[in-house]
Coordinates of C-alpha atoms in Angstrom, one line a residue:
M17 CA 75.5 122.9 91.7
D18 CA 74.4 125.9 93.8
H19 CA 72.9 127.6 90.7
F20 CA 72.0 124.6 88.6
Q21 CA 69.0 122.3 89.1
P22 CA 68.5 119.3 86.8
A23 CA 65.5 119.4 84.5
T24 CA 65.5 115.7 83.8
T25 CA 66.5 112.5 85.5
A26 CA 69.3 112.1 82.9
E27 CA 70.9 115.4 84.0
H28 CA 70.5 114.3 87.6
L29 CA 72.2 110.9 86.8
L30 CA 75.2 112.6 85.3
W31 CA 75.6 115.0 88.2
L32 CA 75.4 112.1 90.6
L33 CA 78.1 110.1 88.8
A34 CA 80.4 113.2 89.0
E35 CA 79.6 113.7 92.7
H36 CA 80.6 110.1 93.4
G37 CA 84.0 110.6 91.7
V38 CA 83.3 109.0 88.3
E39 CA 85.5 110.9 86.0
H40 CA 84.7 109.3 82.6
L41 CA 81.6 108.0 80.9
F42 CA 82.6 105.6 78.1
L43 CA 79.6 106.0 75.8
N44 CA 78.4 103.7 73.0
P45 CA 75.3 105.5 72.0
G46 CA 72.0 104.1 70.8
T47 CA 68.3 105.1 70.7
D48 CA 68.2 104.8 74.5
S49 CA 71.1 107.2 75.2
A50 CA 69.5 110.4 73.6
P51 CA 68.4 111.9 77.0
L52 CA 71.9 111.5 78.3
Q53 CA 73.5 113.0 75.2
E54 CA 71.2 116.1 75.6
A55 CA 71.9 116.2 79.3
I56 CA 75.7 116.2 78.6
A57 CA 75.3 119.3 76.5
T58 CA 73.0 121.0 79.0
L59 CA 75.3 120.4 82.0
A60 CA 78.3 121.6 80.0
K61 CA 76.6 124.8 79.1
A62 CA 75.6 125.4 82.7
G63 CA 79.1 124.6 84.0
A64 CA 77.7 121.8 86.2
P65 CA 79.9 118.8 87.1
A66 CA 79.6 115.8 84.9
P67 CA 81.9 112.9 83.8
K68 CA 84.0 113.5 80.7
V69 CA 82.3 111.6 77.8
I70 CA 84.5 109.4 75.6
I71 CA 82.8 108.0 72.6
C72 CA 83.5 104.3 72.0
S73 CA 82.7 102.4 68.8
F74 CA 82.5 99.0 70.5
E75 CA 81.3 98.1 73.9
A76 CA 83.9 95.5 74.9
V77 CA 86.7 98.0 74.2
A78 CA 85.0 100.5 76.3
L79 CA 84.7 98.1 79.2
A80 CA 88.3 97.0 78.8
A81 CA 89.4 100.7 79.0
A82 CA 87.3 101.3 82.1
H83 CA 89.0 98.2 83.6
G84 CA 92.5 99.4 82.8
Y85 CA 91.6 102.8 84.4
W86 CA 90.5 100.9 87.5
Q87 CA 93.7 99.0 87.7
V88 CA 95.7 102.2 87.9
T89 CA 93.4 104.3 90.1
R90 CA 91.1 102.0 92.0
R91 CA 88.3 104.3 91.0
P92 CA 85.3 102.9 89.0
Q93 CA 84.3 104.6 85.8
A94 CA 81.0 104.4 84.0
V95 CA 80.2 102.6 80.7
F96 CA 76.9 103.2 78.9
V97 CA 75.7 100.5 76.5
H98 CA 72.6 100.1 74.3
V99 CA 70.0 97.8 76.0
D100 CA 70.4 94.0 75.7
V101 CA 72.5 94.0 72.5
G102 CA 75.0 96.5 73.9
T103 CA 75.2 94.4 77.0
Q104 CA 75.9 91.3 74.9
N105 CA 78.7 93.1 73.2
L106 CA 80.5 93.6 76.5
G107 CA 81.4 89.9 76.0
A108 CA 84.4 88.3 77.7
M109 CA 85.4 91.6 79.2
V110 CA 82.7 91.1 81.9
H111 CA 84.4 87.8 82.8
N112 CA 87.7 89.6 83.1
M113 CA 86.2 92.2 85.5
L114 CA 84.9 89.3 87.7
R115 CA 88.1 87.4 87.8
D116 CA 90.3 90.5 88.3
R117 CA 88.0 92.0 90.9
A118 CA 87.8 95.2 89.1
G119 CA 85.1 97.9 89.8
V120 CA 83.1 99.6 87.1
V121 CA 79.5 100.9 86.8
V122 CA 77.8 99.6 83.6
I123 CA 74.6 101.5 82.7
A124 CA 72.5 99.9 80.1
G125 CA 69.4 101.3 78.4
K126 CA 66.1 99.5 78.7
T127 CA 63.2 99.3 76.4
P128 CA 60.8 102.3 77.1
Y129 CA 57.7 101.5 79.0
A130 CA 55.3 104.1 77.5
E131 CA 53.4 103.4 74.3
E132 CA 50.8 106.2 74.2
P133 CA 51.1 109.1 71.8
G134 CA 53.0 112.1 73.2
A135 CA 54.6 110.2 76.0
P136 CA 58.2 111.6 76.5
G137 CA 60.7 109.0 75.6
G138 CA 58.1 106.4 74.8
R139 CA 58.3 103.6 72.2
S140 CA 58.8 105.0 68.7
H141 CA 60.7 102.4 66.7
T142 CA 60.3 98.7 65.9
I143 CA 63.3 97.8 67.9
H144 CA 61.6 99.0 71.1
W145 CA 59.6 95.8 70.9
Q146 CA 62.3 93.6 69.6
Q147 CA 64.7 94.6 72.4
D148 CA 62.1 94.0 75.1
V149 CA 63.6 90.7 76.3
P150 CA 62.5 88.7 79.4
D151 CA 65.8 89.0 81.3
Q152 CA 68.2 91.6 80.0
A153 CA 70.3 91.5 83.2
G154 CA 70.6 87.7 82.8
V155 CA 73.3 88.4 80.2
V156 CA 75.7 89.4 82.9
R157 CA 74.0 88.2 86.1
G158 CA 76.5 85.4 86.6
Y159 CA 79.4 87.9 86.5
A160 CA 78.1 91.2 87.8
K161 CA 78.4 91.9 91.5
W162 CA 75.2 93.8 91.8
V163 CA 72.2 94.3 89.4
T164 CA 69.2 96.6 89.6
E165 CA 66.9 98.7 87.4
I166 CA 66.1 102.4 88.0
T167 CA 62.4 102.4 87.5
R168 CA 61.6 105.9 88.9
P169 CA 63.4 109.1 89.5
G170 CA 63.0 108.9 93.3
M171 CA 65.4 106.0 93.6
L172 CA 68.1 107.4 91.4
A173 CA 70.3 108.9 94.0
R174 CA 70.4 105.8 96.1
A175 CA 70.9 103.5 93.1
I176 CA 73.9 105.5 91.8
G177 CA 75.4 105.7 95.3
R178 CA 74.9 102.0 95.8
A179 CA 76.3 101.1 92.4
V180 CA 79.6 103.0 93.0
Q181 CA 79.9 101.7 96.6
V182 CA 79.4 98.1 95.7
A183 CA 81.6 98.2 92.6
T184 CA 84.5 99.7 94.7
G185 CA 84.2 98.0 98.1
G186 CA 84.8 94.6 99.6
V187 CA 85.5 92.3 96.6
P188 CA 85.3 94.8 93.8
G189 CA 83.4 94.0 90.6
P190 CA 80.9 95.3 88.0
S191 CA 77.7 97.0 89.0
Y192 CA 75.0 96.7 86.3
L193 CA 72.2 99.3 86.1
M194 CA 69.3 99.5 83.7
V195 CA 67.3 102.6 83.0
S196 CA 64.8 103.3 80.2
R197 CA 64.8 106.5 78.2
D198 CA 61.4 107.5 79.3
V199 CA 62.5 107.4 82.9
L200 CA 65.6 109.4 82.0
M201 CA 63.3 112.0 80.5
D202 CA 61.1 112.2 83.6
P203 CA 61.4 115.3 85.8
P204 CA 64.0 114.5 88.5
A205 CA 63.2 113.8 92.1
P206 CA 62.4 117.0 94.1
E207 CA 65.5 116.3 96.3
L208 CA 68.9 115.6 94.7
G209 CA 69.6 113.0 97.4
R210 CA 72.7 112.5 99.4
T211 CA 76.0 111.7 97.8
T212 CA 77.9 111.0 101.0
G213 CA 77.6 108.2 103.5
Y214 CA 78.3 105.4 101.0
A215 CA 81.3 104.2 102.9
V216 CA 83.6 101.7 101.2
P217 CA 85.1 99.2 103.6
R218 CA 88.8 99.5 104.4
P219 CA 90.9 96.5 103.2
P220 CA 90.4 93.8 105.8
A221 CA 93.4 93.0 108.0
A222 CA 94.3 89.6 109.5
D223 CA 93.6 89.2 113.2
P224 CA 96.7 89.7 115.5
E225 CA 96.8 86.0 116.7
T226 CA 96.8 84.7 113.1
V227 CA 99.5 87.2 112.1
R228 CA 101.6 86.0 115.1
W229 CA 101.1 82.4 114.1
I230 CA 102.0 82.9 110.5
A231 CA 105.1 85.0 111.4
E232 CA 106.3 82.3 113.7
R233 CA 105.9 79.7 111.0
V234 CA 107.9 81.9 108.5
A235 CA 110.6 82.3 111.1
G236 CA 110.8 78.6 111.8
A237 CA 110.5 77.3 108.2
E238 CA 113.5 75.9 106.4
R239 CA 112.1 76.7 102.9
P240 CA 109.3 79.2 103.0
L241 CA 107.6 80.1 99.8
L242 CA 105.2 82.9 98.8
I243 CA 103.0 82.3 95.7
T244 CA 101.0 85.3 94.4
A245 CA 99.4 86.4 91.2
K246 CA 97.8 89.8 91.9
V247 CA 99.0 91.2 95.3
G248 CA 101.3 93.5 93.2
R249 CA 98.3 95.0 91.5
R250 CA 98.7 97.8 94.1
A251 CA 102.1 99.4 95.0
E252 CA 101.5 98.5 98.6
G253 CA 101.5 94.8 97.7
F254 CA 104.7 95.1 95.7
H255 CA 106.4 96.7 98.7
A256 CA 105.0 94.2 101.2
V257 CA 106.2 91.2 99.1
T258 CA 109.6 92.8 98.7
R259 CA 109.9 93.5 102.4
L260 CA 109.0 89.9 103.4
A261 CA 111.5 88.6 100.9
D262 CA 114.2 90.9 102.3
L263 CA 113.4 90.2 106.0
A264 CA 112.9 86.5 105.9
R265 CA 114.5 85.3 102.6
V266 CA 111.1 84.0 101.5
R267 CA 111.3 82.8 97.9
V268 CA 108.6 84.3 95.7
V269 CA 106.7 82.8 92.8
D270 CA 105.1 85.6 90.9
L271 CA 102.8 83.7 88.6
A272 CA 103.3 84.3 84.9
E273 CA 99.6 84.8 84.3
S274 CA 99.3 87.4 87.0
G275 CA 99.1 90.5 84.8
C276 CA 101.2 92.5 87.2
V277 CA 104.6 92.4 88.9
S278 CA 104.7 91.7 92.7
I279 CA 108.4 91.9 93.2
S280 CA 111.3 93.2 91.1
T281 CA 112.4 90.8 88.4
S282 CA 115.9 91.4 89.5
H283 CA 115.3 90.5 93.2
P284 CA 117.4 87.5 94.3
M285 CA 114.4 85.8 95.9
N286 CA 112.2 86.0 92.7
L287 CA 111.8 82.6 91.1
L288 CA 111.4 83.5 87.5
T289 CA 111.3 80.2 85.6
A290 CA 108.5 77.6 85.6
A291 CA 110.9 74.8 86.5
E292 CA 112.1 76.7 89.6
A293 CA 108.5 77.4 90.6
Q294 CA 107.5 73.8 90.3
Q295 CA 110.5 72.6 92.3
A296 CA 109.8 75.2 95.0
V297 CA 106.2 74.0 95.4
E298 CA 107.4 70.4 95.8
E299 CA 110.2 71.1 98.3
S300 CA 108.9 74.0 100.5
D301 CA 107.8 73.2 104.1
L302 CA 105.7 76.4 104.3
I303 CA 103.7 77.8 101.3
I304 CA 101.8 81.1 101.6
V305 CA 99.4 81.7 98.8
V306 CA 98.2 85.3 98.4
D307 CA 95.8 86.6 95.9
A308 CA 96.3 83.7 93.5
D309 CA 93.4 81.8 91.8
V310 CA 95.5 78.8 90.8
P311 CA 98.7 78.6 92.8
W312 CA 99.9 75.4 91.0
I313 CA 98.6 72.9 88.5
P314 CA 97.9 69.6 90.4
R315 CA 98.4 67.6 87.2
F316 CA 102.0 68.7 87.2
T317 CA 103.0 69.4 90.7
H318 CA 101.8 69.4 94.3
P319 CA 103.2 70.3 97.8
R320 CA 105.0 67.8 99.9
E321 CA 102.8 65.9 102.4
D322 CA 104.1 67.7 105.5
A323 CA 104.0 71.2 104.0
T324 CA 101.8 73.8 105.7
V325 CA 99.7 75.8 103.2
V326 CA 98.4 79.2 104.3
H327 CA 95.9 80.9 102.0
I328 CA 95.3 84.7 102.3
D329 CA 92.6 86.2 100.2
V330 CA 89.6 88.5 100.6
D331 CA 87.6 85.4 99.6
P332 CA 89.7 82.4 100.5
L333 CA 86.8 80.1 99.8
K334 CA 86.7 81.2 96.2
T335 CA 82.9 81.0 96.2
D336 CA 82.7 82.0 92.6
M337 CA 84.7 78.9 91.5
P338 CA 82.5 75.9 92.2
M339 CA 85.4 73.3 92.2
W340 CA 88.2 75.2 93.9
T341 CA 89.7 72.5 96.2
F342 CA 93.4 73.2 96.6
P343 CA 94.6 71.8 100.0
V344 CA 94.8 74.6 102.6
D345 CA 95.6 74.2 106.2
V346 CA 95.0 77.8 107.3
A347 CA 92.6 80.2 105.4
V348 CA 92.8 83.9 106.2
T349 CA 90.2 86.4 105.1
A350 CA 92.3 89.5 104.5
D351 CA 93.6 91.9 101.9
G352 CA 96.8 90.4 100.7
A353 CA 99.0 93.5 100.8
T354 CA 97.7 94.4 104.3
A355 CA 98.3 90.9 105.7
L356 CA 101.8 90.6 104.3
G357 CA 102.6 94.0 105.8
Q358 CA 101.3 92.8 109.1
I359 CA 103.5 89.7 108.9
A360 CA 106.6 91.7 108.0
D361 CA 105.8 94.1 111.0
R362 CA 105.6 91.1 113.3
L363 CA 108.9 89.6 112.1
E364 CA 110.6 93.0 112.7
E365 CA 109.0 93.2 116.2
I366 CA 110.6 89.8 117.2
G367 CA 113.9 90.8 115.6
H368 CA 113.8 87.9 113.2
T369 CA 116.8 87.4 111.0
A370 CA 116.6 84.7 108.3
P371 CA 119.3 82.0 108.7
A372 CA 122.1 82.2 106.2
T373 CA 121.4 78.6 105.3
R374 CA 117.9 79.5 104.0
P375 CA 118.3 79.2 100.2
A376 CA 117.9 82.2 97.9
A377 CA 116.1 81.9 94.7
T378 CA 119.4 81.9 92.8
A379 CA 120.8 79.0 94.9
T380 CA 119.9 76.5 92.2
G381 CA 121.9 78.4 89.7
T382 CA 119.0 78.6 87.3
S383 CA 117.3 81.9 88.2
T384 CA 118.9 85.1 86.9
S385 CA 118.0 88.6 86.3
A386 CA 115.5 89.2 83.5
S387 CA 118.1 90.6 81.1
T388 CA 120.5 87.7 81.7
T389 CA 117.7 85.2 81.2
A390 CA 116.7 86.8 78.0
S391 CA 120.2 86.8 76.6
A392 CA 120.5 83.1 77.4
A393 CA 117.2 82.4 75.7
T394 CA 118.3 84.1 72.5
S395 CA 122.0 83.3 72.3
G396 CA 123.1 82.0 69.0
A397 CA 119.8 83.1 67.3
A398 CA 121.4 85.4 64.8
E399 CA 119.5 83.8 61.9
G400 CA 116.1 82.3 61.3
P401 CA 112.7 83.4 62.7
M402 CA 112.6 85.6 65.8
T403 CA 111.3 84.2 69.1
G404 CA 109.0 85.9 71.5
A405 CA 111.9 86.0 74.0
E406 CA 114.0 88.0 71.5
V407 CA 111.3 90.6 71.2
V408 CA 111.1 90.9 74.9
T409 CA 114.9 91.3 75.0
A410 CA 114.6 94.2 72.6
L411 CA 111.9 95.8 74.7
N412 CA 114.3 95.7 77.7
E413 CA 116.6 97.9 75.6
V414 CA 114.0 100.6 74.7
L415 CA 111.8 100.7 77.8
R416 CA 112.4 102.9 80.8
A417 CA 111.8 101.6 84.3
D418 CA 108.7 103.7 84.7
D419 CA 107.1 102.8 81.4
L420 CA 103.8 100.9 81.8
V421 CA 103.5 97.5 80.2
V422 CA 100.2 95.9 79.5
E423 CA 100.3 92.2 78.9
E424 CA 98.1 89.9 76.8
S425 CA 100.7 87.7 75.1
V426 CA 98.9 84.4 75.7
T427 CA 101.3 81.6 74.8
N428 CA 104.2 84.0 75.0
A429 CA 103.3 85.1 78.6
R430 CA 105.9 82.8 80.0
A431 CA 108.6 84.3 77.8
L432 CA 107.5 87.8 78.8
H433 CA 107.4 86.9 82.5
E434 CA 110.9 85.3 82.5
N435 CA 112.6 87.9 80.3
L436 CA 111.0 91.3 80.8
G437 CA 112.8 93.5 83.3
R438 CA 110.3 95.2 85.6
T439 CA 111.9 96.7 88.8
E440 CA 109.3 99.2 89.9
A441 CA 105.9 98.8 91.5
A442 CA 102.8 99.3 89.4
T443 CA 104.5 99.1 86.0
M444 CA 102.7 96.1 84.6
Y445 CA 99.1 95.5 84.0
G446 CA 96.9 92.7 82.7
T447 CA 93.8 90.8 83.7
G448 CA 95.3 87.5 84.6
S449 CA 92.0 86.2 83.0
P450 CA 91.2 84.2 79.9
G451 CA 88.9 86.7 78.2
L452 CA 90.9 87.6 75.1
G453 CA 90.8 91.0 73.5
W454 CA 91.5 93.1 76.6
G455 CA 95.0 94.2 75.9
L456 CA 94.3 97.0 73.5
G457 CA 91.4 98.6 75.3
G458 CA 92.9 98.0 78.7
A459 CA 96.1 99.7 77.6
V460 CA 94.0 102.8 76.5
G461 CA 92.5 102.9 80.0
V462 CA 95.9 102.6 81.6
S463 CA 97.2 105.4 79.4
L464 CA 94.1 107.6 80.2
A465 CA 94.8 107.1 83.9
S466 CA 98.5 107.8 83.5
P467 CA 99.0 111.0 81.5
G468 CA 102.6 111.6 80.5
R469 CA 103.6 108.0 80.9
R470 CA 104.5 105.7 77.9
V471 CA 102.2 102.7 77.7
V472 CA 103.2 99.6 75.7
T473 CA 100.9 96.6 75.3
V474 CA 102.3 93.2 74.3
V475 CA 99.7 91.1 72.6
G476 CA 99.4 88.0 70.4
D477 CA 98.1 88.3 66.9
G478 CA 94.9 86.5 67.9
S479 CA 94.3 88.8 70.9
F480 CA 95.1 91.8 68.7
M481 CA 92.2 90.9 66.5
F482 CA 89.9 89.9 69.4
G483 CA 90.6 93.4 70.7
V484 CA 88.8 95.1 67.8
P485 CA 91.8 97.2 66.9
T486 CA 89.9 99.7 64.8
A487 CA 87.7 100.5 67.8
A488 CA 90.6 100.5 70.3
L489 CA 92.8 102.8 68.2
C490 CA 89.8 105.1 67.6
L491 CA 89.2 105.1 71.4
A492 CA 92.9 106.0 72.0
A493 CA 92.7 108.9 69.7
E494 CA 89.3 110.1 71.1
A495 CA 90.6 109.8 74.7
G496 CA 94.0 111.4 73.9
A497 CA 95.6 108.3 75.4
P498 CA 98.1 106.9 72.9
I499 CA 99.6 103.4 73.2
M500 CA 102.1 101.3 71.4
A501 CA 100.9 97.8 70.6
V502 CA 103.7 95.2 70.0
V503 CA 102.1 92.2 68.3
L504 CA 103.8 88.9 68.7
N505 CA 102.6 87.5 65.4
N506 CA 102.9 83.7 64.9
D507 CA 100.2 83.6 62.2
G508 CA 97.6 81.7 64.2
Y509 CA 96.1 80.4 67.4
R510 CA 98.9 78.7 69.1
A511 CA 96.9 78.6 72.3
S512 CA 94.4 76.4 70.5
R513 CA 97.0 74.3 68.8
L514 CA 99.0 73.2 71.8
P515 CA 96.0 71.4 73.6
V516 CA 95.6 69.2 70.5
F517 CA 99.2 68.2 70.7
E518 CA 98.9 67.7 74.5
L519 CA 95.8 65.4 74.3
F520 CA 96.9 63.6 71.2
P521 CA 100.7 63.4 71.4
E522 CA 100.9 60.6 68.8
G523 CA 98.1 61.9 66.7
L524 CA 98.1 63.2 63.1
S525 CA 98.1 66.8 64.2
A526 CA 101.2 66.4 66.4
N527 CA 103.0 64.4 63.7
R528 CA 102.5 67.1 61.1
G529 CA 103.1 70.0 63.7
D530 CA 99.8 71.7 63.0
A531 CA 96.2 71.5 63.9
E532 CA 93.0 72.3 62.1
G533 CA 91.6 75.8 62.6
T534 CA 94.7 77.3 64.1
R535 CA 96.4 78.9 61.1
F536 CA 95.5 82.1 59.2
S537 CA 95.8 81.6 55.5
A538 CA 95.2 85.2 54.7
P539 CA 95.9 87.3 57.9
P540 CA 95.3 91.0 57.9
D541 CA 98.1 93.5 57.5
F542 CA 98.1 94.9 61.1
A543 CA 100.4 97.8 60.3
A544 CA 98.0 98.8 57.5
V545 CA 95.1 98.6 60.0
A546 CA 97.0 100.9 62.3
R547 CA 97.7 103.4 59.5
A548 CA 94.0 103.4 58.5
C549 CA 93.2 104.4 62.1
H550 CA 95.7 107.4 62.0
A551 CA 98.2 105.5 64.0
H552 CA 101.9 104.7 63.2
G553 CA 102.2 101.1 61.8
E554 CA 105.2 98.9 61.0
T555 CA 105.8 95.3 60.2
V556 CA 109.0 93.6 61.3
T557 CA 110.2 90.4 59.8
D558 CA 114.0 90.9 60.2
R559 CA 115.6 91.1 63.7
A560 CA 117.9 93.9 62.5
D561 CA 114.8 96.1 62.1
L562 CA 113.2 95.3 65.4
L563 CA 114.9 97.9 67.7
P564 CA 114.6 100.8 65.3
A565 CA 110.9 100.0 64.8
L566 CA 110.2 99.8 68.5
R567 CA 112.0 103.2 69.0
R568 CA 109.9 104.8 66.2
G569 CA 106.8 103.4 67.8
L570 CA 107.7 105.0 71.2
E571 CA 108.5 108.3 69.5
A572 CA 105.0 108.2 68.0
V573 CA 103.5 107.7 71.4
E574 CA 105.5 110.5 72.9
A575 CA 104.1 112.7 70.1
G576 CA 100.6 111.8 71.1
R577 CA 99.9 109.2 68.4
S578 CA 99.3 105.5 68.9
A579 CA 101.6 102.9 67.2
V580 CA 101.4 99.2 66.2
V581 CA 104.6 97.2 65.7
D582 CA 103.7 93.9 64.1
V583 CA 106.6 91.5 64.8
H584 CA 106.6 88.2 63.0
I585 CA 108.0 85.5 65.3
I586 CA 108.6 81.8 64.9
R587 CA 105.6 79.7 63.9
D588 CA 105.6 76.6 66.2

């Protein structure tokens, strides 16, 4: 920047993003983005630093990709959307950012202020009045961590620094900025402003006395249990959970909806099945809950009366969930991976050795390695429709240990969790949140952040359509970030059918095995959609064709081309 001075606030904004480590700007352009688009060209010609711009044809896909990139790198990226309507198109992906504690900087245009003739960037179209709404930020206010509007060039440097700092630090989440195009066209502030001094807090550790207390309880417990959902989001968490399981024979429930892997699926202390997890909750005398929103479902199970429950979380009060009332005896405000590492350190210091009588996860004879579980689940299924578990078994045969799996399989999440072999840290991603449509765009973000790695996303047919596949596959091509999408296609919304059966077990829907509004009478040809987007596409209806199709899909990814393998599974 020694020889380049911005001529507009838009140029200054792009430079600031780059100086704060934002590598990509996912752009969905509109009438408000014109100053940025010109600034991008200007900075490129001058050789000045700026984020790489990736065009996105739908905002929700852009945000999902930025989210996936965050999961791999822990670095927030920027997403630009068109005023209020573009903000609305972010949709459920904003919910996922909140629940997954993922950092991103969303920049939205704002209706121009100026009306007078000749005003640079002023109102010039009918929509500039139509899009002037009373509370644009209200669209995301309940989900964004921080919201502000850049109203003049002099505040820009502080606003961008603050946006990146808040998105990254503490409990990460979305920052939402608004800026009108007339402000973007203004001359920049005379001073570029500082880009240092926006410190991000280090992950909070537990205090030594609490660590000592928990370690003593672990050492003295007969049946200690660790329940987690997202501590394995970072490699440090995976290693901390594994270390505690090895040191103290602590059994581990890695919740199926976690969207990550917190301990190897082949580890003897990993409780893979739902039945084992429920039994462990009911029989354990010490339960440590770490980075888990819903450790168990009270309707189906609960800890025994004399069990001690310890909850470790950066926000153990779960203040963004109004009715979070799980019983907790000791709440610890700390980063999960950090605190578990502290507890393991303390156990080593006191020379703790777990008693041989402490049961392993395999003691009941029901928990096995992922591959064995999958074989058992599919034994004797040589004919008839394929199951989701069979597809996962096939994936185990074609995936390498370091391949990256992105999960949004909805009602097949349990089959994936129990049957997919994942033995290395940071090899599975997902939101662990209910905002469907993340799996495709999220996978593109994971791929973009992991050049040279094969990325496979496993999605349901409903979540595939929610993910706007044309936009997601277009984004993958534009970003040079190919993915393979394996669609578990059961011809409908099973997730919406099962609650009907649950609430009305003797009802007409349960008796006929179907529910209104949950079957597609004329579903799209997903493989054809893929091919229309210049991706490889195949439909699999016969189990004999499954492995070859998966291998061809991975070959396409290795050649730099995305793939969709649409696997028709049992309709239940």
